[in-house]
mmCIF file of N, CA and C in Angstrom:
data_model
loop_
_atom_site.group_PDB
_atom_site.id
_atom_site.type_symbol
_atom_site.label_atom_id
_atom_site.label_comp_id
_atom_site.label_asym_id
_atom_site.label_seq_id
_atom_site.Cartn_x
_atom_site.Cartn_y
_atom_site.Cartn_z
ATOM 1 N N UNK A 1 107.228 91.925 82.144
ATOM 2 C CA UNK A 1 107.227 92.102 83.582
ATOM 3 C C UNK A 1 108.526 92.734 84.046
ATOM 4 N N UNK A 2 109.911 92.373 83.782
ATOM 5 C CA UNK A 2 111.370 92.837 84.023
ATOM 6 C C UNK A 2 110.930 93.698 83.603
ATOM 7 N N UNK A 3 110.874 94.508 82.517
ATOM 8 C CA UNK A 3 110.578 95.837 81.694
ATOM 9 C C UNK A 3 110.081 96.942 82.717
ATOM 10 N N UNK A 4 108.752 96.488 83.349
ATOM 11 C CA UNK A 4 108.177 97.125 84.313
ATOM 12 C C UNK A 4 108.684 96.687 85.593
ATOM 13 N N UNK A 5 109.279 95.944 85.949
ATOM 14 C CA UNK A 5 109.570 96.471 87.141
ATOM 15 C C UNK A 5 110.622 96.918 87.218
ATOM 16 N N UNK A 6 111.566 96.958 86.153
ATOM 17 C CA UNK A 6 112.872 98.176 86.380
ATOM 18 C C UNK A 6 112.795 99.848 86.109
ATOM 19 N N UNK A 7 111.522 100.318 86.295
ATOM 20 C CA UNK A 7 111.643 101.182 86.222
ATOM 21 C C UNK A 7 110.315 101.841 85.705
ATOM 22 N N UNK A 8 109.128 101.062 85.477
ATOM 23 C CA UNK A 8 107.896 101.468 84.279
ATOM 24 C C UNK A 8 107.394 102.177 85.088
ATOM 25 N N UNK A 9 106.262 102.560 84.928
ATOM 26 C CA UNK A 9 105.844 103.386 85.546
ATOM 27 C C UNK A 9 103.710 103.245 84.937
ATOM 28 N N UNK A 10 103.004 103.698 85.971
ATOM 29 C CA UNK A 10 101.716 103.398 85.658
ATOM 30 C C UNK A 10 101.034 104.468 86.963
ATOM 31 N N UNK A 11 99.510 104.399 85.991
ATOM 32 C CA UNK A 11 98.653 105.635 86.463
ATOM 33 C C UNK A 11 98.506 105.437 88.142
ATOM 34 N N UNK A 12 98.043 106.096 89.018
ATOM 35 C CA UNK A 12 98.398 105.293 90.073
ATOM 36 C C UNK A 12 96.984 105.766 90.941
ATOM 37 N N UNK A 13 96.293 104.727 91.792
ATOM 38 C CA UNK A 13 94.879 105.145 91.957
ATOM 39 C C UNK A 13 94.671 105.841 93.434
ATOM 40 N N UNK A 14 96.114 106.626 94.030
ATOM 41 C CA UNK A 14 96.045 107.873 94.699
ATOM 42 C C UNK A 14 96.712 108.463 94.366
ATOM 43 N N UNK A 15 95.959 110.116 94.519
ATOM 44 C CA UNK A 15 97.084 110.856 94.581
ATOM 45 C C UNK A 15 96.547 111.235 92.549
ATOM 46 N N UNK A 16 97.005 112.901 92.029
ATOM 47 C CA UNK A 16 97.168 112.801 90.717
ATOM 48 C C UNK A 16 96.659 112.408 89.897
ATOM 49 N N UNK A 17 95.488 112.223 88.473
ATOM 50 C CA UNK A 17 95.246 111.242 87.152
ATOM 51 C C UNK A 17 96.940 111.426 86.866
ATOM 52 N N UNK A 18 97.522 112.751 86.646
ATOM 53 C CA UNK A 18 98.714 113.025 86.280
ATOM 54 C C UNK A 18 99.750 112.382 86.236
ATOM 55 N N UNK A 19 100.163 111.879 87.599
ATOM 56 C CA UNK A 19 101.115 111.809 88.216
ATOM 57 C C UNK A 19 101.242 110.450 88.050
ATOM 58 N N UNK A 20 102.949 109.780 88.301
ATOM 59 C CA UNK A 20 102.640 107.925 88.036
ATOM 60 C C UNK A 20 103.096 107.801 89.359
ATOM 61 N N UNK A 21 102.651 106.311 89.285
ATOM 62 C CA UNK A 21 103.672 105.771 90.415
ATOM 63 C C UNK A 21 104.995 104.880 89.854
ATOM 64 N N UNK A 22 105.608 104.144 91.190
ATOM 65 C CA UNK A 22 107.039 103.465 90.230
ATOM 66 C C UNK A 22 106.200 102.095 91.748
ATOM 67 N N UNK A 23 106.315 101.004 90.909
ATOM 68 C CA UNK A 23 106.149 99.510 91.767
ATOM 69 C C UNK A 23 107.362 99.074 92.542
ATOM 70 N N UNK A 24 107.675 98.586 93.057
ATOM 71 C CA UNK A 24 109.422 98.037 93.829
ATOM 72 C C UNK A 24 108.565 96.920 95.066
ATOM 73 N N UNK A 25 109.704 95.567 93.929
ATOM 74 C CA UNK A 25 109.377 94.175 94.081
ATOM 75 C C UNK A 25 110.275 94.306 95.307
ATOM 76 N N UNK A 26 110.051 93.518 96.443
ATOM 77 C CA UNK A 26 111.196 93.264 97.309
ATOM 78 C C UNK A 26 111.049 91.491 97.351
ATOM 79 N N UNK A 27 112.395 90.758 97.335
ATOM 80 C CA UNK A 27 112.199 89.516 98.109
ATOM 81 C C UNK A 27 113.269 88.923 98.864
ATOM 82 N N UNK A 28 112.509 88.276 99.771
ATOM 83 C CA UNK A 28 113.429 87.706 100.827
ATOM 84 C C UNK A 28 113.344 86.265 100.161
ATOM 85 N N UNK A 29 114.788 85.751 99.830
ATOM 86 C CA UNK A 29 114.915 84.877 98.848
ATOM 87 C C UNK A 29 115.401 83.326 99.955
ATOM 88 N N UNK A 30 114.738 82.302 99.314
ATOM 89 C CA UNK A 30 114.414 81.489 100.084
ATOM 90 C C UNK A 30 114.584 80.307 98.755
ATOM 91 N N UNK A 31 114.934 79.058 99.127
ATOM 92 C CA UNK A 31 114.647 78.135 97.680
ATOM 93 C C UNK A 31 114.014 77.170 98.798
ATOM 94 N N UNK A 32 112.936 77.272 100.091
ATOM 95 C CA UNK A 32 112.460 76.667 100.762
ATOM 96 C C UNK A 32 110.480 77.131 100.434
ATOM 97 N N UNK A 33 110.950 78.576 101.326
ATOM 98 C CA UNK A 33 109.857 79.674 101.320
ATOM 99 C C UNK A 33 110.746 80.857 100.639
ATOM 100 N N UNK A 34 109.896 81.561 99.661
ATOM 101 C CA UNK A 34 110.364 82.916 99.556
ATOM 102 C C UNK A 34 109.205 83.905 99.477
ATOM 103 N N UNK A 35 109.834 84.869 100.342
ATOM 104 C CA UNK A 35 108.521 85.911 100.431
ATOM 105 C C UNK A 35 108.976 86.956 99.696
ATOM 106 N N UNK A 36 107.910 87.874 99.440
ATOM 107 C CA UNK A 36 107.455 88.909 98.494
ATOM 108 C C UNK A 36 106.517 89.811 98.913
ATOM 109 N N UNK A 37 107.369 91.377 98.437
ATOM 110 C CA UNK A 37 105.974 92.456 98.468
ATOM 111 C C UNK A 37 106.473 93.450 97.475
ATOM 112 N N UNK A 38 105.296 93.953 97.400
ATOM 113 C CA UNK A 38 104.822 94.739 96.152
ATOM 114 C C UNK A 38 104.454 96.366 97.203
ATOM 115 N N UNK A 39 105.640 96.993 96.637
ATOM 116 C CA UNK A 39 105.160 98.744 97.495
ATOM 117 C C UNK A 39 104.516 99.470 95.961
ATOM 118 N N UNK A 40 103.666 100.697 96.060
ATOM 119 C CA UNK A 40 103.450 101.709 95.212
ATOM 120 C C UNK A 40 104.629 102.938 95.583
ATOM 121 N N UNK A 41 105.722 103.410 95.064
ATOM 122 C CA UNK A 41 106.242 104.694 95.634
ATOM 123 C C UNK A 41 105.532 105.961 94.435
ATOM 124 N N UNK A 42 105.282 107.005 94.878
ATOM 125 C CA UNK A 42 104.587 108.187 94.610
ATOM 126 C C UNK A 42 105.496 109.373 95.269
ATOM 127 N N UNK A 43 106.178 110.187 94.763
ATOM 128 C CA UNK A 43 107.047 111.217 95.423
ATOM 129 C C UNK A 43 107.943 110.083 96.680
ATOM 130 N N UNK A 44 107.392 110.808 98.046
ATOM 131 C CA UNK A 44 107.571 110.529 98.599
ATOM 132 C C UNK A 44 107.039 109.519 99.555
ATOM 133 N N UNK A 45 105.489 109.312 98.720
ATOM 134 C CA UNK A 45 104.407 108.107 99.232
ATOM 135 C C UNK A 45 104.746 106.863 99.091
ATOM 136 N N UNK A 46 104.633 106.002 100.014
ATOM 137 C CA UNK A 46 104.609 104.367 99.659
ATOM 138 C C UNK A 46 103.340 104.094 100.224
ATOM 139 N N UNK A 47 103.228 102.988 99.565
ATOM 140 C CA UNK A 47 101.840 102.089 99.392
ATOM 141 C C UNK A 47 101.537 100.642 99.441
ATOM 142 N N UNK A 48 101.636 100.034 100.301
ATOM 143 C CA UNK A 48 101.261 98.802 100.324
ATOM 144 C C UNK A 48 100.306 98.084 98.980
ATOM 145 N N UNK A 49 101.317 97.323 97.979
ATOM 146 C CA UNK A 49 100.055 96.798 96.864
ATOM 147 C C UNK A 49 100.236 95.461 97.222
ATOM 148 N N UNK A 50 100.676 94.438 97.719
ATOM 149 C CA UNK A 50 100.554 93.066 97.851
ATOM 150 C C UNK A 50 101.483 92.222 98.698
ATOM 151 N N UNK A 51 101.697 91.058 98.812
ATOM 152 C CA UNK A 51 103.027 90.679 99.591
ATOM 153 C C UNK A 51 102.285 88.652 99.257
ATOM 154 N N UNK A 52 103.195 88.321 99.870
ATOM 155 C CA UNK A 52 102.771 86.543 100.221
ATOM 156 C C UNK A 52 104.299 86.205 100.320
ATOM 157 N N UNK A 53 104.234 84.707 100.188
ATOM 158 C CA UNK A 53 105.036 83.481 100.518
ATOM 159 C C UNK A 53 104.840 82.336 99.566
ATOM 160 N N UNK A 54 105.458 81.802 98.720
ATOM 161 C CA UNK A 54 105.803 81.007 97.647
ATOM 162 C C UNK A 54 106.963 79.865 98.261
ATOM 163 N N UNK A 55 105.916 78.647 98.046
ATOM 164 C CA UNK A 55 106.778 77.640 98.786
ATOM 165 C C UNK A 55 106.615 76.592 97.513
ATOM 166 N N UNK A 56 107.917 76.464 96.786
ATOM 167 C CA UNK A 56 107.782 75.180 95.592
ATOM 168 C C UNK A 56 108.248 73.696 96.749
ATOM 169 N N UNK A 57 107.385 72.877 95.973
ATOM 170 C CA UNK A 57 107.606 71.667 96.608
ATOM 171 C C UNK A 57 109.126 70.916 97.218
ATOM 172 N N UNK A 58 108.810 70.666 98.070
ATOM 173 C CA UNK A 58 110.489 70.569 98.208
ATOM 174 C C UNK A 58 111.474 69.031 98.005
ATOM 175 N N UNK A 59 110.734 67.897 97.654
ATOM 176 C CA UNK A 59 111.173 67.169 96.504
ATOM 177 C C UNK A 59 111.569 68.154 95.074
ATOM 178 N N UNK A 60 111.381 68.408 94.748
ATOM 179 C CA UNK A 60 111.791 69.082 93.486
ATOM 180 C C UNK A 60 113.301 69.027 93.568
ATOM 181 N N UNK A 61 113.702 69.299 92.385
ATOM 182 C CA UNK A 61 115.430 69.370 91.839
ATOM 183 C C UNK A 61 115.294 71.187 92.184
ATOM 184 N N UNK A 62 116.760 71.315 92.693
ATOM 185 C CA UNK A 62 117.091 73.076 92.316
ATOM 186 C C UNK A 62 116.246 73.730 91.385
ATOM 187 N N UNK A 63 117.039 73.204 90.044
ATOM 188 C CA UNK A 63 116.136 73.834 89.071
ATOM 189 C C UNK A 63 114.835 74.201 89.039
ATOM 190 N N UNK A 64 114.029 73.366 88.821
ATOM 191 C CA UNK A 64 112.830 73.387 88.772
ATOM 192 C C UNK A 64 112.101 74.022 89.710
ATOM 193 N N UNK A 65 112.814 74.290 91.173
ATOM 194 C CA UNK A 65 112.359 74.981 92.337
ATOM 195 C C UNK A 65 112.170 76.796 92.106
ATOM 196 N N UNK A 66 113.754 76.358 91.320
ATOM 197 C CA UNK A 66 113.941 78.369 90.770
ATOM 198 C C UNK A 66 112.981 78.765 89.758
ATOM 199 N N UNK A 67 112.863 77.804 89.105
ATOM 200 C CA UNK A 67 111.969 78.221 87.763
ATOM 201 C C UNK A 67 110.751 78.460 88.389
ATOM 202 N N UNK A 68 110.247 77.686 89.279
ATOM 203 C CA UNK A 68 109.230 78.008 90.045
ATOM 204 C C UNK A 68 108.530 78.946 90.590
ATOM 205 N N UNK A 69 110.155 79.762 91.444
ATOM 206 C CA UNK A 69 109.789 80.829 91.934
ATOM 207 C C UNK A 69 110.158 82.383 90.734
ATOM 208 N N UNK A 70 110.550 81.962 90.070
ATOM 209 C CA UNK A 70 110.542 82.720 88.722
ATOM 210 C C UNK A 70 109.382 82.458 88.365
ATOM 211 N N UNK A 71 108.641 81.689 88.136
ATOM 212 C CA UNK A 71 107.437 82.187 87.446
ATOM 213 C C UNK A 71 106.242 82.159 87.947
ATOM 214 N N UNK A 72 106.351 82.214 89.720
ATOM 215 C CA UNK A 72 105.426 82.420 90.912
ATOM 216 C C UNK A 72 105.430 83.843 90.931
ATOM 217 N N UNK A 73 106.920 84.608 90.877
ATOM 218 C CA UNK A 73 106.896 86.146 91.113
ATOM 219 C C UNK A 73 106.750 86.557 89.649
ATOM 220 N N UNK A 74 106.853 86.294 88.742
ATOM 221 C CA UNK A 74 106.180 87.094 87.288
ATOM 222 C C UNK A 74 104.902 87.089 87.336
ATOM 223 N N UNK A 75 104.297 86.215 87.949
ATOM 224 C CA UNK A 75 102.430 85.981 87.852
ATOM 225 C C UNK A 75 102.108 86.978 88.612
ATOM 226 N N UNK A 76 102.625 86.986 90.282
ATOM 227 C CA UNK A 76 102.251 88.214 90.981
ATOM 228 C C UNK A 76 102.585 89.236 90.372
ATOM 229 N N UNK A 77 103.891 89.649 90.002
ATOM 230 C CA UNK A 77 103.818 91.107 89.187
ATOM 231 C C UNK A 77 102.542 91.267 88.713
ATOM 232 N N UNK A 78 102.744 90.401 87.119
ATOM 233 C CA UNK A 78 101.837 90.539 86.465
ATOM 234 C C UNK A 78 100.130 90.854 86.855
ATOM 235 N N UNK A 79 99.761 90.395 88.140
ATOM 236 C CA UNK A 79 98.460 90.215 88.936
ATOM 237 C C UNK A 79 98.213 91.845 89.313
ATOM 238 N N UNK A 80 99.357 92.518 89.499
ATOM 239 C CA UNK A 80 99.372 93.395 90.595
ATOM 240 C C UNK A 80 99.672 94.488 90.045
ATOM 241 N N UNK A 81 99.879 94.526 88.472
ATOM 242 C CA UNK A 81 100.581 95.880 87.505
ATOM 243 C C UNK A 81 98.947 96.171 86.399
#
């Protein structure tokens, strides 16, 4: 998932068979709520591919909250690549 989102690149379903797109994760980082979206960029095209809000329980320890949202946003990648 890191692999691809620093930079991978994939077929992209506008625009080109040719041509790729590049994905770019954004998050507004939160250890309460943290939100997330998923753009397609194409040249100069962006593309809306996904977004939400990831809320780990909030009893939880730090840790376990981060790991949380570490492996809340690898699943979405992964969902969305």
């Amino acid at each position: 998932v890191l692999d691809y989102l620093c930079g991978g690149r994939r077929p992209t379903r506008f625009g080109c068979a040719c041509m790729s797109a590049t994905l770019i994760l954004g998050v507004d980082p939160g250890l309460n709520r943290c939100g997330w979206g998923l753009i397609a960029s194409e040249g100069s095209r962006l593309a809306h591919v996904a977004h939400g809000v990831i809320k780990p329980a909030p009893q939880q320890q730090l840790a376990s909250r981060l790991l949380c949202l570490l492996e809340e946003l690898a699943a979405r990648a992964d969902n969305n690549y």
